[in-house]
PDB file of C-alpha atoms in Angstrom:
ATOM      1  CA  MET I   1      -7.084 -12.764   7.312  1.00  0.00           C
ATOM      2  CA  ARG I   2      -4.368 -11.468   6.130  1.00  0.00           C
ATOM      3  CA  ARG I   3      -3.281  -8.224   5.441  1.00  0.00           C
ATOM      4  CA  THR I   4      -3.009  -7.305   1.394  1.00  0.00           C
ATOM      5  CA  THR I   5      -0.547  -6.062  -0.652  1.00  0.00           C
ATOM      6  CA  ALA I   6      -0.085  -2.411  -1.006  1.00  0.00           C
ATOM      7  CA  VAL I   7      -1.210  -2.213  -4.193  1.00  0.00           C
ATOM      8  CA  LEU I   8      -4.617  -1.208  -2.939  1.00  0.00           C
ATOM      9  CA  THR I   9      -3.554   1.061   0.344  1.00  0.00           C
ATOM     10  CA  GLY I  10      -1.430   4.113  -1.725  1.00  0.00           C
ATOM     11  CA  ALA I  11      -3.342   7.508  -2.996  1.00  0.00           C
ATOM     12  CA  ALA I  12      -3.422  10.880  -5.317  1.00  0.00           C
ATOM     13  CA  VAL I  13      -2.689  10.503  -9.008  1.00  0.00           C
ATOM     14  CA  ALA I  14      -0.470  13.414 -10.240  1.00  0.00           C
ATOM     15  CA  ALA I  15      -2.041  15.791 -13.138  1.00  0.00           C
ATOM     16  CA  LEU I  16      -4.119  13.312 -14.827  1.00  0.00           C
ATOM     17  CA  ALA I  17      -4.999  13.872 -19.084  1.00  0.00           C
ATOM     18  CA  ILE I  18      -8.541  14.452 -20.047  1.00  0.00           C
ATOM     19  CA  PRO I  19     -10.258  11.569 -20.529  1.00  0.00           C
ATOM     20  CA  LEU I  20     -10.403   9.483 -23.983  1.00  0.00           C
ATOM     21  CA  LEU I  21     -13.185   7.201 -23.458  1.00  0.00           C
ATOM     22  CA  VAL I  22     -11.539   4.216 -25.805  1.00  0.00           C
ATOM     23  CA  ALA I  23     -15.062   2.948 -28.373  1.00  0.00           C
ATOM     24  CA  ALA I  24     -16.003  -0.396 -26.755  1.00  0.00           C
ATOM     25  CA  PRO I  25     -16.814  -3.439 -29.610  1.00  0.00           C
ATOM     26  CA  ALA I  26     -20.040  -2.061 -31.326  1.00  0.00           C
ATOM     27  CA  ASN I  27     -21.864  -4.607 -30.307  1.00  0.00           C
ATOM     28  CA  ALA I  28     -21.087  -3.999 -26.602  1.00  0.00           C
ATOM     29  CA  ALA I  29     -23.987  -5.470 -24.963  1.00  0.00           C
ATOM     30  CA  ASP I  30     -21.706  -8.239 -23.089  1.00  0.00           C
ATOM     31  CA  PRO I  31     -20.155  -5.720 -20.499  1.00  0.00           C
ATOM     32  CA  VAL I  32     -17.001  -9.065 -19.863  1.00  0.00           C
ATOM     33  CA  ALA I  33     -16.184  -8.106 -24.460  1.00  0.00           C
ATOM     34  CA  ALA I  34     -16.871  -4.314 -23.266  1.00  0.00           C
ATOM     35  CA  LEU I  35     -14.491  -4.500 -20.554  1.00  0.00           C
ATOM     36  CA  LYS I  36     -11.524  -6.420 -22.596  1.00  0.00           C
ATOM     37  CA  GLY I  37     -12.055  -3.311 -25.428  1.00  0.00           C
ATOM     38  CA  GLN I  38     -10.786  -0.494 -22.435  1.00  0.00           C
ATOM     39  CA  PHE I  39      -7.219  -2.562 -22.074  1.00  0.00           C
ATOM     40  CA  ARG I  40      -4.960  -0.908 -24.045  1.00  0.00           C
ATOM     41  CA  THR I  41      -1.729   0.729 -22.791  1.00  0.00           C
ATOM     42  CA  GLY I  42      -1.517   3.534 -21.860  1.00  0.00           C
ATOM     43  CA  TYR I  43      -4.898   4.092 -20.948  1.00  0.00           C
ATOM     44  CA  GLY I  44      -7.352   4.105 -17.215  1.00  0.00           C
ATOM     45  CA  VAL I  45     -10.199   4.959 -14.917  1.00  0.00           C
ATOM     46  CA  LYS I  46     -10.565   6.309 -12.244  1.00  0.00           C
ATOM     47  CA  ILE I  47     -11.923   4.799  -8.995  1.00  0.00           C
ATOM     48  CA  THR I  48     -13.122   6.132  -5.401  1.00  0.00           C
ATOM     49  CA  GLU I  49     -13.171   3.541  -2.665  1.00  0.00           C
ATOM     50  CA  ARG I  50     -14.971   3.597   0.312  1.00  0.00           C
ATOM     51  CA  ALA I  51     -14.708   0.751   2.844  1.00  0.00           C
ATOM     52  CA  LYS I  52     -16.304   0.298   6.157  1.00  0.00           C
ATOM     53  CA  LEU I  53     -15.880  -2.449   8.443  1.00  0.00           C
ATOM     54  CA  VAL I  54     -18.423  -2.645  11.730  1.00  0.00           C
ATOM     55  CA  GLY I  55     -18.205  -4.288  14.371  1.00  0.00           C
ATOM     56  CA  ASP I  56     -21.696  -5.436  15.659  1.00  0.00           C
ATOM     57  CA  GLY I  57     -20.849  -6.325  19.488  1.00  0.00           C
ATOM     58  CA  GLY I  58     -21.741  -4.487  22.684  1.00  0.00           C
ATOM     59  CA  ASN I  59     -19.741  -1.580  21.606  1.00  0.00           C
ATOM     60  CA  PRO I  60     -19.979  -1.497  18.414  1.00  0.00           C
ATOM     61  CA  ARG I  61     -17.431   0.506  16.392  1.00  0.00           C
ATOM     62  CA  THR I  62     -16.191   1.455  12.430  1.00  0.00           C
ATOM     63  CA  VAL I  63     -12.981   2.250  10.801  1.00  0.00           C
ATOM     64  CA  TYR I  64     -13.784   4.014   8.198  1.00  0.00           C
ATOM     65  CA  GLY I  65     -11.368   3.345   4.238  1.00  0.00           C
ATOM     66  CA  ARG I  66     -11.019   6.205   1.975  1.00  0.00           C
ATOM     67  CA  VAL I  67      -8.590   5.072  -1.812  1.00  0.00           C
ATOM     68  CA  LYS I  68      -8.774   7.398  -4.601  1.00  0.00           C
ATOM     69  CA  GLY I  69      -6.762   7.111  -7.760  1.00  0.00           C
ATOM     70  CA  VAL I  70      -6.361   5.490 -11.175  1.00  0.00           C
ATOM     71  CA  LEU I  71      -5.718   2.356 -12.255  1.00  0.00           C
ATOM     72  CA  GLU I  72      -3.793   1.779 -15.315  1.00  0.00           C
ATOM     73  CA  PHE I  73      -4.307  -1.213 -18.312  1.00  0.00           C
ATOM     74  CA  GLY I  74      -2.697  -2.822 -20.323  1.00  0.00           C
ATOM     75  CA  PRO I  75      -3.304  -5.869 -22.797  1.00  0.00           C
ATOM     76  CA  SER I  76      -5.362  -8.146 -20.306  1.00  0.00           C
ATOM     77  CA  GLY I  77      -5.851  -5.516 -17.341  1.00  0.00           C
ATOM     78  CA  VAL I  78      -4.379  -3.938 -14.820  1.00  0.00           C
ATOM     79  CA  VAL I  79      -0.889  -3.017 -14.711  1.00  0.00           C
ATOM     80  CA  ALA I  80      -0.146  -0.286 -12.779  1.00  0.00           C
ATOM     81  CA  SER I  81      -1.878   2.427 -10.256  1.00  0.00           C
ATOM     82  CA  ASP I  82      -1.243   5.026  -8.222  1.00  0.00           C
ATOM     83  CA  LEU I  83      -3.541   5.682  -5.467  1.00  0.00           C
ATOM     84  CA  THR I  84      -3.966   7.871  -2.005  1.00  0.00           C
ATOM     85  CA  SER I  85      -5.973   6.019   1.445  1.00  0.00           C
ATOM     86  CA  SER I  86      -7.094   7.159   4.332  1.00  0.00           C
ATOM     87  CA  PHE I  87      -9.041   6.308   7.141  1.00  0.00           C
ATOM     88  CA  GLU I  88     -11.226   7.348   9.485  1.00  0.00           C
ATOM     89  CA  LEU I  89     -11.764   5.645  13.520  1.00  0.00           C
ATOM     90  CA  PRO I  90     -14.328   6.396  15.242  1.00  0.00           C
ATOM     91  CA  ALA I  91     -14.841   9.481  17.298  1.00  0.00           C
ATOM     92  CA  SER I  92     -14.164   7.151  20.557  1.00  0.00           C
ATOM     93  CA  GLU I  93     -10.786   6.229  19.629  1.00  0.00           C
ATOM     94  CA  GLY I  94      -9.484  10.022  19.647  1.00  0.00           C
ATOM     95  CA  ARG I  95      -6.905  10.726  17.395  1.00  0.00           C
ATOM     96  CA  ALA I  96      -6.184   7.756  14.298  1.00  0.00           C
ATOM     97  CA  PRO I  97      -1.797   5.890  15.528  1.00  0.00           C
ATOM     98  CA  GLU I  98       0.529   6.363  13.001  1.00  0.00           C
ATOM     99  CA  PRO I  99      -0.279   2.825  10.887  1.00  0.00           C
ATOM    100  CA  PHE I 100      -4.129   4.979   9.949  1.00  0.00           C
ATOM    101  CA  ALA I 101      -1.424   7.733   8.477  1.00  0.00           C
ATOM    102  CA  PRO I 102      -2.221   8.938   5.045  1.00  0.00           C
ATOM    103  CA  SER I 103      -0.288   7.120   2.368  1.00  0.00           C
ATOM    104  CA  ARG I 104       0.269   6.789  -1.525  1.00  0.00           C
ATOM    105  CA  THR I 105       1.005   3.623  -3.011  1.00  0.00           C
ATOM    106  CA  VAL I 106       2.013   3.590  -6.844  1.00  0.00           C
ATOM    107  CA  THR I 107       2.575  -0.123  -8.298  1.00  0.00           C
ATOM    108  CA  VAL I 108       4.590  -0.572 -11.176  1.00  0.00           C
ATOM    109  CA  LYS I 109       5.737  -3.930 -13.292  1.00  0.00           C
ATOM    110  CA  GLY I 110       4.737  -6.157  -9.757  1.00  0.00           C
ATOM    111  CA  THR I 111       6.307  -3.746  -7.274  1.00  0.00           C
ATOM    112  CA  SER I 112       5.003  -0.710  -5.242  1.00  0.00           C
ATOM    113  CA  TYR I 113       6.658   2.473  -3.885  1.00  0.00           C
ATOM    114  CA  THR I 114       4.465   3.518  -0.482  1.00  0.00           C
ATOM    115  CA  GLN I 115       4.924   6.675   0.728  1.00  0.00           C
ATOM    116  CA  GLY I 116       3.581   7.674   4.405  1.00  0.00           C
ATOM    117  CA  GLY I 117       1.488   5.466   5.845  1.00  0.00           C
ATOM    118  CA  VAL I 118       3.324   3.235   8.509  1.00  0.00           C
ATOM    119  CA  TYR I 119       6.641   3.825   8.463  1.00  0.00           C
ATOM    120  CA  ALA I 120       6.821   6.854   6.732  1.00  0.00           C
ATOM    121  CA  GLY I 121       9.173   8.193  10.737  1.00  0.00           C
ATOM    122  CA  ALA I 122      11.577   4.736  10.173  1.00  0.00           C
ATOM    123  CA  LEU I 123      12.758   6.308   6.141  1.00  0.00           C
ATOM    124  CA  PRO I 124      16.539   6.633   6.175  1.00  0.00           C
ATOM    125  CA  GLU I 125      17.402  10.710   5.327  1.00  0.00           C
ATOM    126  CA  GLY I 126      16.671  11.651   1.988  1.00  0.00           C
ATOM    127  CA  LYS I 127      14.343   8.905   1.061  1.00  0.00           C
ATOM    128  CA  LYS I 128      11.174   8.954   0.150  1.00  0.00           C
ATOM    129  CA  TRP I 129       9.614   6.300  -0.728  1.00  0.00           C
ATOM    130  CA  LEU I 130       9.446   2.285   0.460  1.00  0.00           C
ATOM    131  CA  ARG I 131       9.535  -0.191  -1.591  1.00  0.00           C
ATOM    132  CA  GLY I 132       7.427  -3.560  -1.013  1.00  0.00           C
ATOM    133  CA  ARG I 133       8.302  -6.647   0.555  1.00  0.00           C
ATOM    134  CA  ASP I 134       5.458  -8.808   1.201  1.00  0.00           C
ATOM    135  CA  ASP I 135       2.220  -6.776   2.845  1.00  0.00           C
ATOM    136  CA  ALA I 136       4.450  -5.278   5.546  1.00  0.00           C
ATOM    137  CA  LEU I 137       4.256  -1.588   4.283  1.00  0.00           C
ATOM    138  CA  ALA I 138       1.034  -0.628   4.982  1.00  0.00           C
ATOM    139  CA  MET I 139      -2.614  -0.338   7.438  1.00  0.00           C
ATOM    140  CA  VAL I 140      -5.309  -0.943   5.315  1.00  0.00           C
ATOM    141  CA  ASN I 141      -8.649  -1.717   5.932  1.00  0.00           C
ATOM    142  CA  PRO I 142      -9.460  -5.084   5.660  1.00  0.00           C
ATOM    143  CA  ALA I 143     -13.404  -4.400   3.935  1.00  0.00           C
ATOM    144  CA  GLN I 144     -11.221  -3.634   0.567  1.00  0.00           C
ATOM    145  CA  LYS I 145     -13.244  -5.126  -2.106  1.00  0.00           C
ATOM    146  CA  LEU I 146     -13.319  -9.132  -2.350  1.00  0.00           C
ATOM    147  CA  PHE I 147     -15.303  -8.811  -5.817  1.00  0.00           C
ATOM    148  CA  ASP I 148     -13.390  -6.812  -8.972  1.00  0.00           C
ATOM    149  CA  PRO I 149     -14.734  -6.320 -11.762  1.00  0.00           C
ATOM    150  CA  LEU I 150     -11.824  -5.209 -13.654  1.00  0.00           C
ATOM    151  CA  GLU I 151     -11.244  -8.919 -13.770  1.00  0.00           C
ATOM    152  CA  PRO I 152     -12.881 -10.482 -16.792  1.00  0.00           C
ATOM    153  CA  ALA I 153     -13.489 -13.756 -15.099  1.00  0.00           C
ATOM    154  CA  THR I 154     -15.241 -12.606 -11.796  1.00  0.00           C
ATOM    155  CA  LEU I 155     -16.788 -10.021 -14.032  1.00  0.00           C
ATOM    156  CA  ARG I 156     -18.403 -13.162 -16.286  1.00  0.00           C
ATOM    157  CA  ALA I 157     -18.575 -15.419 -13.030  1.00  0.00           C
ATOM    158  CA  ALA I 158     -20.814 -13.053 -11.196  1.00  0.00           C
ATOM    159  CA  LEU I 159     -23.203 -11.735 -14.637  1.00  0.00           C
ATOM    160  CA  ALA I 160     -23.591 -15.757 -15.046  1.00  0.00           C
ATOM    161  CA  ARG I 161     -25.410 -15.834 -11.472  1.00  0.00           C
ATOM    162  CA  ALA I 162     -26.768 -12.732 -11.490  1.00  0.00           C
ATOM    163  CA  THR I 163     -30.295 -12.999  -9.584  1.00  0.00           C
ATOM    164  CA  SER I 164     -32.305  -9.324 -10.941  1.00  0.00           C
ATOM    165  CA  ALA I 165     -31.889  -6.351 -13.235  1.00  0.00           C
ATOM    166  CA  ARG I 166     -33.000  -3.011 -12.273  1.00  0.00           C
ATOM    167  CA  PRO I 167     -32.656   0.856 -13.364  1.00  0.00           C
ATOM    168  CA  GLY I 168     -29.862   2.469 -10.690  1.00  0.00           C
ATOM    169  CA  GLY I 169     -29.539   6.111 -12.391  1.00  0.00           C
ATOM    170  CA  THR I 170     -26.970   8.034 -13.699  1.00  0.00           C
ATOM    171  CA  LEU I 171     -23.338   7.753 -12.609  1.00  0.00           C
ATOM    172  CA  ASP I 172     -20.177   9.134 -14.192  1.00  0.00           C
ATOM    173  CA  GLY I 173     -22.720  11.241 -17.052  1.00  0.00           C
ATOM    174  CA  THR I 174     -24.489   7.399 -18.207  1.00  0.00           C
ATOM    175  CA  ARG I 175     -27.825   5.652 -17.129  1.00  0.00           C
ATOM    176  CA  THR I 176     -26.860   2.434 -15.454  1.00  0.00           C
ATOM    177  CA  VAL I 177     -28.485  -1.050 -14.740  1.00  0.00           C
ATOM    178  CA  VAL I 178     -27.823  -2.584 -11.529  1.00  0.00           C
ATOM    179  CA  ARG I 179     -27.845  -6.164 -11.601  1.00  0.00           C
ATOM    180  CA  SER I 180     -27.354  -7.832  -8.086  1.00  0.00           C
ATOM    181  CA  GLY I 181     -26.344 -11.665  -6.506  1.00  0.00           C
ATOM    182  CA  SER I 182     -23.539 -13.289  -4.616  1.00  0.00           C
ATOM    183  CA  LEU I 183     -20.399 -15.343  -4.565  1.00  0.00           C
ATOM    184  CA  THR I 184     -19.193 -17.408  -2.048  1.00  0.00           C
ATOM    185  CA  LEU I 185     -16.049 -16.482  -0.257  1.00  0.00           C
ATOM    186  CA  GLY I 186     -14.211 -19.881  -1.945  1.00  0.00           C
ATOM    187  CA  GLU I 187     -15.443 -19.080  -5.395  1.00  0.00           C
ATOM    188  CA  LEU I 188     -13.729 -15.524  -5.470  1.00  0.00           C
ATOM    189  CA  TYR I 189     -10.337 -17.060  -3.939  1.00  0.00           C
ATOM    190  CA  ARG I 190     -10.690 -20.182  -6.597  1.00  0.00           C
ATOM    191  CA  ILE I 191     -11.551 -17.511  -9.668  1.00  0.00           C
ATOM    192  CA  SER I 192     -10.033 -13.749  -8.400  1.00  0.00           C
ATOM    193  CA  PRO I 193      -6.488 -12.847  -8.219  1.00  0.00           C
ATOM    194  CA  THR I 194      -7.386  -9.125  -6.683  1.00  0.00           C
ATOM    195  CA  ALA I 195      -9.470 -11.236  -3.798  1.00  0.00           C
ATOM    196  CA  ARG I 196      -6.930 -14.853  -3.416  1.00  0.00           C
ATOM    197  CA  ALA I 197      -4.013 -11.209  -2.879  1.00  0.00           C
ATOM    198  CA  VAL I 198      -6.976  -9.729  -0.326  1.00  0.00           C
ATOM    199  CA  LEU I 199      -7.542 -12.876   2.094  1.00  0.00           C
ATOM    200  CA  GLY I 200      -3.785 -13.587   1.978  1.00  0.00           C
ATOM    201  CA  SER I 201      -4.718 -17.756   2.087  1.00  0.00           C
ATOM    202  CA  LYS I 202      -7.424 -19.906   0.895  1.00  0.00           C
ATOM    203  CA  PRO I 203     -10.453 -19.586   3.122  1.00  0.00           C
ATOM    204  CA  SER I 204     -11.421 -22.308   5.644  1.00  0.00           C
ATOM    205  CA  ALA I 205     -14.170 -24.722   5.535  1.00  0.00           C
ATOM    206  CA  LYS I 206     -15.652 -22.437   7.732  1.00  0.00           C
ATOM    207  CA  SER I 207     -15.099 -18.928   5.937  1.00  0.00           C
ATOM    208  CA  ALA I 208     -15.360 -20.390   2.365  1.00  0.00           C
ATOM    209  CA  PRO I 209     -18.832 -20.349   1.996  1.00  0.00           C
ATOM    210  CA  LEU I 210     -19.964 -17.521   3.384  1.00  0.00           C
ATOM    211  CA  ARG I 211     -21.779 -15.946   0.772  1.00  0.00           C
ATOM    212  CA  VAL I 212     -20.233 -11.712  -0.881  1.00  0.00           C
ATOM    213  CA  SER I 213     -23.441  -9.722  -1.908  1.00  0.00           C
ATOM    214  CA  TRP I 214     -22.441  -7.004  -4.897  1.00  0.00           C
ATOM    215  CA  ARG I 215     -24.902  -5.422  -6.703  1.00  0.00           C
ATOM    216  CA  LEU I 216     -23.018  -3.801 -10.026  1.00  0.00           C
ATOM    217  CA  TYR I 217     -23.634  -0.647 -11.932  1.00  0.00           C
ATOM    218  CA  LEU I 218     -22.646  -0.644 -15.785  1.00  0.00           C
ATOM    219  CA  GLY I 219     -23.309   2.186 -17.985  1.00  0.00           C
ATOM    220  CA  ALA I 220     -24.901   1.969 -20.884  1.00  0.00           C
ATOM    221  CA  ASP I 221     -21.599   1.208 -22.790  1.00  0.00           C
ATOM    222  CA  GLN I 222     -21.645  -1.838 -20.464  1.00  0.00           C
ATOM    223  CA  LEU I 223     -19.157  -0.367 -18.653  1.00  0.00           C
ATOM    224  CA  PRO I 224     -18.993  -0.586 -14.666  1.00  0.00           C
ATOM    225  CA  ARG I 225     -19.525   2.332 -12.714  1.00  0.00           C
ATOM    226  CA  ARG I 226     -20.073   1.070  -9.083  1.00  0.00           C
ATOM    227  CA  VAL I 227     -19.807  -2.267  -6.834  1.00  0.00           C
ATOM    228  CA  VAL I 228     -21.220  -2.470  -3.866  1.00  0.00           C
ATOM    229  CA  SER I 229     -19.885  -5.607  -2.252  1.00  0.00           C
ATOM    230  CA  SER I 230     -20.571  -6.698   1.603  1.00  0.00           C
ATOM    231  CA  TYR I 231     -20.131 -10.297   3.608  1.00  0.00           C
ATOM    232  CA  VAL I 232     -20.487 -10.843   7.203  1.00  0.00           C
ATOM    233  CA  GLN I 233     -17.926 -13.078   9.837  1.00  0.00           C
ATOM    234  CA  SER I 234     -18.504 -14.518  13.034  1.00  0.00           C
ATOM    235  CA  VAL I 235     -15.190 -13.956  15.099  1.00  0.00           C
ATOM    236  CA  ARG I 236     -17.197 -15.258  18.385  1.00  0.00           C
ATOM    237  CA  GLY I 237     -14.630 -17.258  20.324  1.00  0.00           C
ATOM    238  CA  LEU I 238     -12.135 -15.000  19.356  1.00  0.00           C
ATOM    239  CA  THR I 239     -14.503 -11.981  20.776  1.00  0.00           C
ATOM    240  CA  SER I 240     -18.123 -11.072  21.111  1.00  0.00           C
ATOM    241  CA  VAL I 241     -18.335  -9.308  18.164  1.00  0.00           C
ATOM    242  CA  ASP I 242     -19.835 -10.241  13.795  1.00  0.00           C
ATOM    243  CA  VAL I 243     -18.427  -7.997  11.728  1.00  0.00           C
ATOM    244  CA  THR I 244     -19.663  -6.794   8.671  1.00  0.00           C
ATOM    245  CA  TYR I 245     -17.473  -5.704   5.469  1.00  0.00           C
ATOM    246  CA  LEU I 246     -18.591  -3.524   3.431  1.00  0.00           C
ATOM    247  CA  ASN I 247     -16.714  -2.093   0.464  1.00  0.00           C
ATOM    248  CA  ASP I 248     -18.320   0.611  -2.216  1.00  0.00           C
ATOM    249  CA  THR I 249     -16.271   1.911  -5.044  1.00  0.00           C
ATOM    250  CA  GLU I 250     -17.028   3.877  -8.117  1.00  0.00           C
ATOM    251  CA  TYR I 251     -15.647   3.845 -11.661  1.00  0.00           C
ATOM    252  CA  GLY I 252     -15.167   6.926 -13.760  1.00  0.00           C
ATOM    253  CA  GLY I 253     -13.226   8.475 -16.300  1.00  0.00           C
ATOM    254  CA  TRP I 254     -12.965   5.430 -18.553  1.00  0.00           C
ATOM    255  CA  GLY I 255     -10.485   5.865 -20.732  1.00  0.00           C
ATOM    256  CA  VAL I 256      -8.322   8.505 -19.256  1.00  0.00           C
ATOM    257  CA  ARG I 257      -4.473   9.114 -20.761  1.00  0.00           C
ATOM    258  CA  SER I 258      -2.436   7.712 -17.625  1.00  0.00           C
ATOM    259  CA  ALA I 259       1.245   7.189 -17.535  1.00  0.00           C
ATOM    260  CA  ILE I 260       2.742   6.160 -13.963  1.00  0.00           C
ATOM    261  CA  LYS I 261       6.384   5.865 -13.737  1.00  0.00           C
ATOM    262  CA  ALA I 262       8.050   4.252 -10.202  1.00  0.00           C
ATOM    263  CA  PRO I 263       9.097   7.326  -8.271  1.00  0.00           C
ATOM    264  CA  PRO I 264      13.154   8.164  -9.236  1.00  0.00           C
ATOM    265  CA  ALA I 265      15.458   5.636  -7.613  1.00  0.00           C
ATOM    266  CA  ALA I 266      17.407   7.912  -5.394  1.00  0.00           C
ATOM    267  CA  GLU I 267      14.457   8.748  -3.146  1.00  0.00           C
ATOM    268  CA  VAL I 268      13.471   4.915  -2.660  1.00  0.00           C
ATOM    269  CA  ALA I 269      14.020   2.287   0.531  1.00  0.00           C
ATOM    270  CA  ASP I 270      13.897  -1.099   0.500  1.00  0.00           C
ATOM    271  CA  PHE I 271      12.865  -2.546   4.049  1.00  0.00           C
ATOM    272  CA  ASP I 272      16.113  -3.547   5.283  1.00  0.00           C
ATOM    273  CA  GLU I 273      16.961   0.412   5.387  1.00  0.00           C
ATOM    274  CA  LEU I 274      14.479   0.939   7.942  1.00  0.00           C
ATOM    275  CA  LYS I 275      15.406   2.060  10.566  1.00  0.00           C
ATOM    276  CA  ILE I 276      12.654   0.852  13.035  1.00  0.00           C
ATOM    277  CA  GLY I 277      12.798   0.696  17.104  1.00  0.00           C
ATOM    278  CA  ASP I 278      11.395  -2.093  19.353  1.00  0.00           C
ATOM    279  CA  THR I 279       7.851  -1.597  18.559  1.00  0.00           C
ATOM    280  CA  ASP I 280       5.626  -3.267  16.146  1.00  0.00           C
ATOM    281  CA  PRO I 281       3.223  -1.054  14.764  1.00  0.00           C
ATOM    282  CA  GLY I 282       1.139  -5.112  14.978  1.00  0.00           C
ATOM    283  CA  ASN I 283      -2.415  -4.613  13.405  1.00  0.00           C
ATOM    284  CA  PRO I 284      -5.221  -1.662  15.073  1.00  0.00           C
ATOM    285  CA  GLY I 285      -6.927  -2.658  12.429  1.00  0.00           C
ATOM    286  CA  LEU I 286      -8.668  -5.840  13.845  1.00  0.00           C
ATOM    287  CA  ASN I 287      -7.341  -4.969  17.381  1.00  0.00           C
ATOM    288  CA  LEU I 288     -10.606  -2.500  17.515  1.00  0.00           C
ATOM    289  CA  PHE I 289     -12.721  -5.310  17.260  1.00  0.00           C
ATOM    290  CA  LEU I 290     -10.939  -7.213  19.907  1.00  0.00           C
ATOM    291  CA  ASP I 291     -12.807  -6.804  23.443  1.00  0.00           C
TER     292      ASP I 291
END
């Protein structure tokens, strides 16, 4: 699977205003209607994402990825983001290699600007940000979320197939109900722009039937407060490992005021301006599991 774009690999939010919850429709028994009620320009939601990639072979290893920041909405959904990311490697690996360095990514109008991470040391003098090109900007955890409850079509499809519901405790100051179920990789690729970005290409005939299990915590206002998703993929033949991808994302501060802007043009470099040597950082996240 290809790495995804830097839109999901970035970093901390500049000062955020006190959250102002945008009122959901009066009869918002429908989570999809409640979600669409939040799609207003200049408002957003805070997220905290924890991703874990676990190799189950004879020498099990785990890579942890963390993302924190804000997603900003427009009339049709998420239009901008300001996110920080960091990684934790197995203790036996020692100091994290450069591609795992913390990074911040601001995404505005479909363009991502990354600070830190893989190419931080290759920026020209006076430049602080690298403008996105394809998916080459930053090291990302392959366990980032495939199941995105902020997409109305994905949320609708998931809830239509939910197999259970139970109390989920209190999150973000509201009591929650947990709905759970599963979708296949093939279904998610067809329905979800996020899944298509993460996967990079259509799942193979072997991978498409893999089931992505999910648990969705909905608040009293029917808005997502947490989603946990996971799936297991065998890479035996390539290596002796089965890999488990686990993602746990929390959403809070619905209705936070947000005005994310691109960095100053004078501080931005493009990919062809980088001073890159002969060494390719490659994909150490995957190599950790290739024995």
